[in-house]
PDB file of C-alpha atoms in Angstrom:
ATOM      1  CA  UNK A   1      -0.046   0.009   0.007  1.00 55.00           C
ATOM      2  CA  UNK A   2       3.112   2.235  -0.006  1.00 56.00           C
ATOM      3  CA  UNK A   3       2.916   5.138  -2.402  1.00 70.00           C
ATOM      4  CA  UNK A   4      -0.930   5.422  -2.392  1.00 79.00           C
ATOM      5  CA  UNK A   5      -1.240   7.073   1.037  1.00 80.00           C
ATOM      6  CA  UNK A   6      -1.099  10.650  -0.277  1.00 85.00           C
ATOM      7  CA  UNK A   7      -3.506   9.866  -3.115  1.00 86.00           C
ATOM      8  CA  UNK A   8      -6.066   8.379  -0.638  1.00 88.00           C
ATOM      9  CA  UNK A   9      -5.689  11.404   1.574  1.00 89.00           C
ATOM     10  CA  UNK A  10      -6.382  13.674  -1.395  1.00 90.00           C
ATOM     11  CA  UNK A  11      -9.421  11.540  -2.263  1.00 89.00           C
ATOM     12  CA  UNK A  12     -10.668  11.845   1.328  1.00 91.00           C
ATOM     13  CA  UNK A  13     -10.359  15.618   1.234  1.00 92.00           C
ATOM     14  CA  UNK A  14     -12.213  15.798  -2.065  1.00 91.00           C
ATOM     15  CA  UNK A  15     -15.005  13.496  -0.725  1.00 92.00           C
ATOM     16  CA  UNK A  16     -15.460  15.778   2.303  1.00 93.00           C
ATOM     17  CA  UNK A  17     -15.506  18.867   0.079  1.00 92.00           C
ATOM     18  CA  UNK A  18     -18.070  17.565  -2.432  1.00 91.00           C
ATOM     19  CA  UNK A  19     -20.156  16.166   0.441  1.00 93.00           C
ATOM     20  CA  UNK A  20     -20.293  19.501   2.244  1.00 94.00           C
ATOM     21  CA  UNK A  21     -20.851  21.340  -1.034  1.00 93.00           C
ATOM     22  CA  UNK A  22     -23.572  18.986  -2.220  1.00 92.00           C
ATOM     23  CA  UNK A  23     -25.309  19.063   1.184  1.00 94.00           C
ATOM     24  CA  UNK A  24     -25.367  22.830   1.420  1.00 95.00           C
ATOM     25  CA  UNK A  25     -26.544  23.085  -2.279  1.00 94.00           C
ATOM     26  CA  UNK A  26     -29.255  20.517  -1.462  1.00 94.00           C
ATOM     27  CA  UNK A  27     -30.317  22.594   1.556  1.00 94.00           C
ATOM     28  CA  UNK A  28     -30.663  25.678  -0.672  1.00 95.00           C
ATOM     29  CA  UNK A  29     -32.521  23.863  -3.404  1.00 95.00           C
ATOM     30  CA  UNK A  30     -34.676  21.981  -0.885  1.00 93.00           C
ATOM     31  CA  UNK A  31     -35.611  25.192   0.927  1.00 92.00           C
ATOM     32  CA  UNK A  32     -36.753  26.843  -2.323  1.00 94.00           C
ATOM     33  CA  UNK A  33     -38.692  23.769  -3.366  1.00 94.00           C
ATOM     34  CA  UNK A  34     -40.315  23.443   0.022  1.00 92.00           C
ATOM     35  CA  UNK A  35     -41.362  27.131  -0.147  1.00 91.00           C
ATOM     36  CA  UNK A  36     -42.754  26.577  -3.623  1.00 93.00           C
ATOM     37  CA  UNK A  37     -44.887  23.595  -2.387  1.00 92.00           C
ATOM     38  CA  UNK A  38     -46.176  25.481   0.588  1.00 88.00           C
ATOM     39  CA  UNK A  39     -46.646  29.038  -0.792  1.00 86.00           C
ATOM     40  CA  UNK A  40     -46.313  28.926  -4.546  1.00 86.00           C
ATOM     41  CA  UNK A  41     -49.031  29.089  -7.201  1.00 90.00           C
ATOM     42  CA  UNK A  42     -50.478  25.884  -8.593  1.00 91.00           C
ATOM     43  CA  UNK A  43     -48.199  25.684 -11.616  1.00 93.00           C
ATOM     44  CA  UNK A  44     -45.102  26.136  -9.283  1.00 93.00           C
ATOM     45  CA  UNK A  45     -46.415  23.473  -6.866  1.00 92.00           C
ATOM     46  CA  UNK A  46     -46.928  21.032  -9.734  1.00 93.00           C
ATOM     47  CA  UNK A  47     -43.361  21.768 -10.939  1.00 93.00           C
ATOM     48  CA  UNK A  48     -41.919  21.262  -7.461  1.00 93.00           C
ATOM     49  CA  UNK A  49     -43.825  18.049  -6.934  1.00 92.00           C
ATOM     50  CA  UNK A  50     -42.607  16.785 -10.356  1.00 93.00           C
ATOM     51  CA  UNK A  51     -39.044  17.504  -9.506  1.00 92.00           C
ATOM     52  CA  UNK A  52     -39.297  15.666  -6.114  1.00 91.00           C
ATOM     53  CA  UNK A  53     -41.090  12.689  -7.680  1.00 90.00           C
ATOM     54  CA  UNK A  54     -38.526  12.319 -10.448  1.00 89.00           C
ATOM     55  CA  UNK A  55     -35.514  12.568  -8.097  1.00 88.00           C
ATOM     56  CA  UNK A  56     -36.982  10.035  -5.678  1.00 86.00           C
ATOM     57  CA  UNK A  57     -38.193   7.622  -8.309  1.00 87.00           C
ATOM     58  CA  UNK A  58     -35.130   7.444 -10.662  1.00 85.00           C
ATOM     59  CA  UNK A  59     -32.032   5.641  -9.324  1.00 85.00           C
ATOM     60  CA  UNK A  60     -29.479   8.066  -8.072  1.00 82.00           C
ATOM     61  CA  UNK A  61     -26.674   6.630 -10.234  1.00 83.00           C
ATOM     62  CA  UNK A  62     -28.780   7.160 -13.314  1.00 85.00           C
ATOM     63  CA  UNK A  63     -29.738  10.723 -12.216  1.00 82.00           C
ATOM     64  CA  UNK A  64     -26.000  11.495 -11.777  1.00 80.00           C
ATOM     65  CA  UNK A  65     -25.157  10.191 -15.280  1.00 81.00           C
ATOM     66  CA  UNK A  66     -27.969  12.206 -16.795  1.00 82.00           C
ATOM     67  CA  UNK A  67     -27.245  15.441 -15.003  1.00 77.00           C
ATOM     68  CA  UNK A  68     -23.526  15.132 -15.322  1.00 78.00           C
ATOM     69  CA  UNK A  69     -23.379  14.300 -19.130  1.00 78.00           C
ATOM     70  CA  UNK A  70     -26.770  15.400 -20.541  1.00 78.00           C
ATOM     71  CA  UNK A  71     -26.749  18.474 -18.289  1.00 75.00           C
ATOM     72  CA  UNK A  72     -23.391  19.718 -19.620  1.00 76.00           C
ATOM     73  CA  UNK A  73     -24.405  19.008 -23.216  1.00 79.00           C
ATOM     74  CA  UNK A  74     -27.751  20.765 -22.787  1.00 79.00           C
ATOM     75  CA  UNK A  75     -26.031  23.861 -21.185  1.00 77.00           C
ATOM     76  CA  UNK A  76     -23.429  24.004 -23.997  1.00 76.00           C
ATOM     77  CA  UNK A  77     -26.276  23.680 -26.593  1.00 80.00           C
ATOM     78  CA  UNK A  78     -28.029  26.606 -25.002  1.00 77.00           C
ATOM     79  CA  UNK A  79     -24.799  28.663 -24.943  1.00 76.00           C
ATOM     80  CA  UNK A  80     -24.299  27.903 -28.630  1.00 77.00           C
ATOM     81  CA  UNK A  81     -27.929  28.933 -29.369  1.00 78.00           C
ATOM     82  CA  UNK A  82     -27.339  32.224 -27.633  1.00 77.00           C
ATOM     83  CA  UNK A  83     -24.176  32.819 -29.636  1.00 77.00           C
ATOM     84  CA  UNK A  84     -21.577  32.095 -27.005  1.00 76.00           C
ATOM     85  CA  UNK A  85     -18.730  29.642 -26.960  1.00 70.00           C
ATOM     86  CA  UNK A  86     -18.588  26.233 -25.243  1.00 68.00           C
ATOM     87  CA  UNK A  87     -18.748  26.502 -21.490  1.00 65.00           C
ATOM     88  CA  UNK A  88     -16.295  24.191 -19.721  1.00 63.00           C
ATOM     89  CA  UNK A  89     -17.671  22.958 -16.408  1.00 64.00           C
ATOM     90  CA  UNK A  90     -15.159  21.583 -13.894  1.00 67.00           C
ATOM     91  CA  UNK A  91     -15.669  18.148 -12.435  1.00 71.00           C
ATOM     92  CA  UNK A  92     -15.701  19.488  -8.888  1.00 78.00           C
ATOM     93  CA  UNK A  93     -18.477  22.009  -9.535  1.00 80.00           C
ATOM     94  CA  UNK A  94     -20.480  19.486 -11.573  1.00 78.00           C
ATOM     95  CA  UNK A  95     -20.190  16.935  -8.716  1.00 82.00           C
ATOM     96  CA  UNK A  96     -21.516  19.419  -6.106  1.00 86.00           C
ATOM     97  CA  UNK A  97     -24.292  20.533  -8.380  1.00 85.00           C
ATOM     98  CA  UNK A  98     -25.384  17.026  -9.231  1.00 84.00           C
ATOM     99  CA  UNK A  99     -25.421  15.765  -5.657  1.00 88.00           C
ATOM    100  CA  UNK A 100     -27.173  18.979  -4.549  1.00 91.00           C
ATOM    101  CA  UNK A 101     -29.932  18.571  -7.128  1.00 89.00           C
ATOM    102  CA  UNK A 102     -30.523  14.913  -6.033  1.00 87.00           C
ATOM    103  CA  UNK A 103     -30.325  15.752  -2.348  1.00 91.00           C
ATOM    104  CA  UNK A 104     -32.618  18.723  -2.707  1.00 92.00           C
ATOM    105  CA  UNK A 105     -35.616  16.606  -3.465  1.00 91.00           C
ATOM    106  CA  UNK A 106     -35.328  14.750  -0.205  1.00 93.00           C
ATOM    107  CA  UNK A 107     -34.483  17.904   1.705  1.00 94.00           C
ATOM    108  CA  UNK A 108     -37.648  19.691   0.463  1.00 93.00           C
ATOM    109  CA  UNK A 109     -39.873  17.014   1.874  1.00 92.00           C
ATOM    110  CA  UNK A 110     -38.165  17.172   5.216  1.00 93.00           C
ATOM    111  CA  UNK A 111     -38.396  20.897   5.427  1.00 92.00           C
ATOM    112  CA  UNK A 112     -42.063  20.904   4.173  1.00 91.00           C
ATOM    113  CA  UNK A 113     -42.967  18.302   6.875  1.00 90.00           C
ATOM    114  CA  UNK A 114     -41.167  20.380   9.580  1.00 89.00           C
ATOM    115  CA  UNK A 115     -43.167  23.515   8.633  1.00 87.00           C
ATOM    116  CA  UNK A 116     -46.488  21.609   8.611  1.00 87.00           C
ATOM    117  CA  UNK A 117     -45.684  20.240  12.095  1.00 84.00           C
ATOM    118  CA  UNK A 118     -45.223  23.680  13.618  1.00 81.00           C
ATOM    119  CA  UNK A 119     -47.666  24.603  16.387  1.00 78.00           C
ATOM    120  CA  UNK A 120     -50.028  26.991  14.669  1.00 77.00           C
ATOM    121  CA  UNK A 121     -50.793  28.935  17.811  1.00 76.00           C
ATOM    122  CA  UNK A 122     -47.264  30.170  18.310  1.00 74.00           C
ATOM    123  CA  UNK A 123     -46.968  31.360  14.702  1.00 73.00           C
ATOM    124  CA  UNK A 124     -50.266  33.122  14.977  1.00 77.00           C
ATOM    125  CA  UNK A 125     -49.219  34.761  18.212  1.00 79.00           C
ATOM    126  CA  UNK A 126     -46.083  36.088  16.592  1.00 76.00           C
ATOM    127  CA  UNK A 127     -48.127  37.490  13.779  1.00 76.00           C
ATOM    128  CA  UNK A 128     -50.445  39.166  16.343  1.00 77.00           C
ATOM    129  CA  UNK A 129     -47.358  40.848  17.822  1.00 75.00           C
ATOM    130  CA  UNK A 130     -46.596  42.320  14.390  1.00 75.00           C
ATOM    131  CA  UNK A 131     -43.944  39.782  13.129  1.00 75.00           C
ATOM    132  CA  UNK A 132     -43.993  39.298   9.372  1.00 74.00           C
ATOM    133  CA  UNK A 133     -41.698  38.150   6.541  1.00 73.00           C
ATOM    134  CA  UNK A 134     -38.086  37.276   7.261  1.00 73.00           C
ATOM    135  CA  UNK A 135     -38.291  38.460  10.884  1.00 73.00           C
ATOM    136  CA  UNK A 136     -41.080  35.906  11.570  1.00 76.00           C
ATOM    137  CA  UNK A 137     -39.096  33.176   9.858  1.00 77.00           C
ATOM    138  CA  UNK A 138     -35.835  33.913  11.664  1.00 75.00           C
ATOM    139  CA  UNK A 139     -37.165  34.422  15.135  1.00 75.00           C
ATOM    140  CA  UNK A 140     -40.092  32.065  15.339  1.00 78.00           C
ATOM    141  CA  UNK A 141     -40.491  29.582  12.404  1.00 79.00           C
ATOM    142  CA  UNK A 142     -36.863  28.537  12.037  1.00 79.00           C
ATOM    143  CA  UNK A 143     -36.176  27.825  15.741  1.00 79.00           C
ATOM    144  CA  UNK A 144     -39.432  25.896  16.037  1.00 80.00           C
ATOM    145  CA  UNK A 145     -38.889  23.789  12.834  1.00 83.00           C
ATOM    146  CA  UNK A 146     -35.226  22.821  13.494  1.00 84.00           C
ATOM    147  CA  UNK A 147     -36.142  20.131  16.075  1.00 83.00           C
ATOM    148  CA  UNK A 148     -38.755  18.595  13.690  1.00 86.00           C
ATOM    149  CA  UNK A 149     -36.249  18.613  10.721  1.00 89.00           C
ATOM    150  CA  UNK A 150     -33.102  17.728  12.599  1.00 88.00           C
ATOM    151  CA  UNK A 151     -33.314  13.964  12.462  1.00 87.00           C
ATOM    152  CA  UNK A 152     -34.129  13.892   8.711  1.00 91.00           C
ATOM    153  CA  UNK A 153     -31.424  16.444   7.840  1.00 92.00           C
ATOM    154  CA  UNK A 154     -28.690  14.507   9.810  1.00 92.00           C
ATOM    155  CA  UNK A 155     -29.734  11.301   8.090  1.00 92.00           C
ATOM    156  CA  UNK A 156     -29.392  13.114   4.741  1.00 92.00           C
ATOM    157  CA  UNK A 157     -25.841  14.125   5.709  1.00 93.00           C
ATOM    158  CA  UNK A 158     -24.910  10.543   6.364  1.00 92.00           C
ATOM    159  CA  UNK A 159     -26.476   9.573   3.035  1.00 90.00           C
ATOM    160  CA  UNK A 160     -24.592  12.357   1.356  1.00 92.00           C
ATOM    161  CA  UNK A 161     -21.255  10.985   2.634  1.00 90.00           C
ATOM    162  CA  UNK A 162     -22.104   7.597   0.978  1.00 88.00           C
ATOM    163  CA  UNK A 163     -23.642   9.148  -2.119  1.00 86.00           C
ATOM    164  CA  UNK A 164     -20.444  11.094  -2.793  1.00 88.00           C
ATOM    165  CA  UNK A 165     -18.921   7.759  -3.879  1.00 87.00           C
ATOM    166  CA  UNK A 166     -21.509   7.580  -6.699  1.00 84.00           C
ATOM    167  CA  UNK A 167     -19.483  10.304  -8.463  1.00 84.00           C
ATOM    168  CA  UNK A 168     -17.068   7.431  -9.042  1.00 80.00           C
ATOM    169  CA  UNK A 169     -19.252   6.428 -12.078  1.00 79.00           C
ATOM    170  CA  UNK A 170     -18.317   9.652 -13.990  1.00 77.00           C
ATOM    171  CA  UNK A 171     -14.621   9.163 -13.232  1.00 72.00           C
ATOM    172  CA  UNK A 172     -14.129  11.888 -10.668  1.00 77.00           C
ATOM    173  CA  UNK A 173     -11.202  11.222  -8.425  1.00 81.00           C
ATOM    174  CA  UNK A 174     -12.724  11.056  -5.055  1.00 87.00           C
ATOM    175  CA  UNK A 175     -11.989   8.487  -2.273  1.00 90.00           C
ATOM    176  CA  UNK A 176     -13.664   5.402  -3.723  1.00 89.00           C
ATOM    177  CA  UNK A 177     -12.305   6.070  -7.244  1.00 88.00           C
ATOM    178  CA  UNK A 178      -8.769   6.473  -5.896  1.00 89.00           C
ATOM    179  CA  UNK A 179      -9.172   3.255  -3.713  1.00 90.00           C
ATOM    180  CA  UNK A 180     -10.271   1.304  -6.766  1.00 89.00           C
ATOM    181  CA  UNK A 181      -7.380   2.677  -8.821  1.00 89.00           C
ATOM    182  CA  UNK A 182      -4.960   1.734  -6.048  1.00 89.00           C
ATOM    183  CA  UNK A 183      -6.469  -1.779  -5.814  1.00 88.00           C
ATOM    184  CA  UNK A 184      -6.355  -2.398  -9.560  1.00 87.00           C
ATOM    185  CA  UNK A 185      -2.821  -1.081  -9.786  1.00 87.00           C
ATOM    186  CA  UNK A 186      -1.394  -3.233  -6.949  1.00 86.00           C
ATOM    187  CA  UNK A 187      -3.815  -6.217  -7.244  1.00 86.00           C
ATOM    188  CA  UNK A 188      -4.496  -5.768  -3.488  1.00 87.00           C
ATOM    189  CA  UNK A 189      -8.284  -5.389  -3.746  1.00 86.00           C
ATOM    190  CA  UNK A 190      -9.250  -6.498  -0.286  1.00 89.00           C
ATOM    191  CA  UNK A 191      -6.844  -4.229   1.752  1.00 89.00           C
ATOM    192  CA  UNK A 192      -7.590  -1.106  -0.239  1.00 90.00           C
ATOM    193  CA  UNK A 193     -11.321  -1.556  -0.355  1.00 91.00           C
ATOM    194  CA  UNK A 194     -11.443  -2.530   3.293  1.00 93.00           C
ATOM    195  CA  UNK A 195      -9.438   0.606   4.111  1.00 92.00           C
ATOM    196  CA  UNK A 196     -11.851   2.694   1.991  1.00 92.00           C
ATOM    197  CA  UNK A 197     -14.826   1.285   3.938  1.00 92.00           C
ATOM    198  CA  UNK A 198     -13.125   1.924   7.225  1.00 94.00           C
ATOM    199  CA  UNK A 199     -12.436   5.619   6.261  1.00 93.00           C
ATOM    200  CA  UNK A 200     -16.137   6.026   5.476  1.00 93.00           C
ATOM    201  CA  UNK A 201     -17.021   4.438   8.780  1.00 93.00           C
ATOM    202  CA  UNK A 202     -14.594   6.851  10.595  1.00 94.00           C
ATOM    203  CA  UNK A 203     -16.225   9.824   8.774  1.00 93.00           C
ATOM    204  CA  UNK A 204     -19.668   8.585   9.972  1.00 93.00           C
ATOM    205  CA  UNK A 205     -18.492   8.310  13.561  1.00 93.00           C
ATOM    206  CA  UNK A 206     -16.777  11.617  13.480  1.00 92.00           C
ATOM    207  CA  UNK A 207     -19.976  13.203  12.096  1.00 92.00           C
ATOM    208  CA  UNK A 208     -22.012  11.665  14.900  1.00 92.00           C
ATOM    209  CA  UNK A 209     -19.875  13.538  17.468  1.00 92.00           C
ATOM    210  CA  UNK A 210     -20.786  16.928  16.056  1.00 89.00           C
ATOM    211  CA  UNK A 211     -24.370  15.886  15.421  1.00 89.00           C
ATOM    212  CA  UNK A 212     -24.886  14.971  19.045  1.00 88.00           C
ATOM    213  CA  UNK A 213     -23.246  18.224  20.179  1.00 87.00           C
ATOM    214  CA  UNK A 214     -25.562  20.185  17.909  1.00 84.00           C
ATOM    215  CA  UNK A 215     -28.598  18.198  18.986  1.00 81.00           C
ATOM    216  CA  UNK A 216     -27.900  18.883  22.707  1.00 81.00           C
ATOM    217  CA  UNK A 217     -27.707  22.548  21.830  1.00 77.00           C
ATOM    218  CA  UNK A 218     -30.980  22.815  19.951  1.00 74.00           C
ATOM    219  CA  UNK A 219     -32.835  20.588  22.487  1.00 71.00           C
ATOM    220  CA  UNK A 220     -32.105  22.960  25.385  1.00 66.00           C
ATOM    221  CA  UNK A 221     -35.283  24.849  24.953  1.00 58.00           C
ATOM    222  CA  UNK A 222     -37.391  21.961  23.756  1.00 61.00           C
ATOM    223  CA  UNK A 223     -39.958  20.832  26.291  1.00 54.00           C
ATOM    224  CA  UNK A 224     -39.601  17.271  27.491  1.00 55.00           C
ATOM    225  CA  UNK A 225     -42.647  15.065  27.245  1.00 42.00           C
ATOM    226  CA  UNK A 226     -43.714  12.665  29.924  1.00 42.00           C
TER     227      UNK A 226
END
């Protein structure tokens, strides 16, 4: 395994970067889609529901292939139609975008469910005190919805760590791709693939530490039942 340590470390860093980037992109997309489902006109609700249905129905590997290859071809065709040259999209940016689009469908349902679970009386009381718009969202709705959405969002982060390996199918050099290259080059499949799995396990356990810390923080003001 000598000589591949640095490459695996670089693959690990890339995996973390695209996981964080894809997760944050999914949060932004999911938030917009959830708002569209809850507040948008009928045509926008239908569009948001269609997006969620497609992303949850089609296998994620197939979605990644479609968005990665067909998406770039479609964008370049649009640029050519507008009279501009070919737009080169880096693999890193494409990986984050693809994972964010796929993750956004699941995020939207989690956020929509969290909003629907809010105690209506507290929101109405805030409106009675004159809170509206972003102030109402920041000071009342967001703190109330985080406990309802927390479990789902943390599960999505764990899923994102694993889904980052799916970028392997388009040849992007993340952790899994690097481990497979190392295994094929040295014919040491079991050690390298076992090490790759152990690294993902370590990432999961490391994430759990921060998740539990954040959960204790947000639960401080949550009433205990029973």
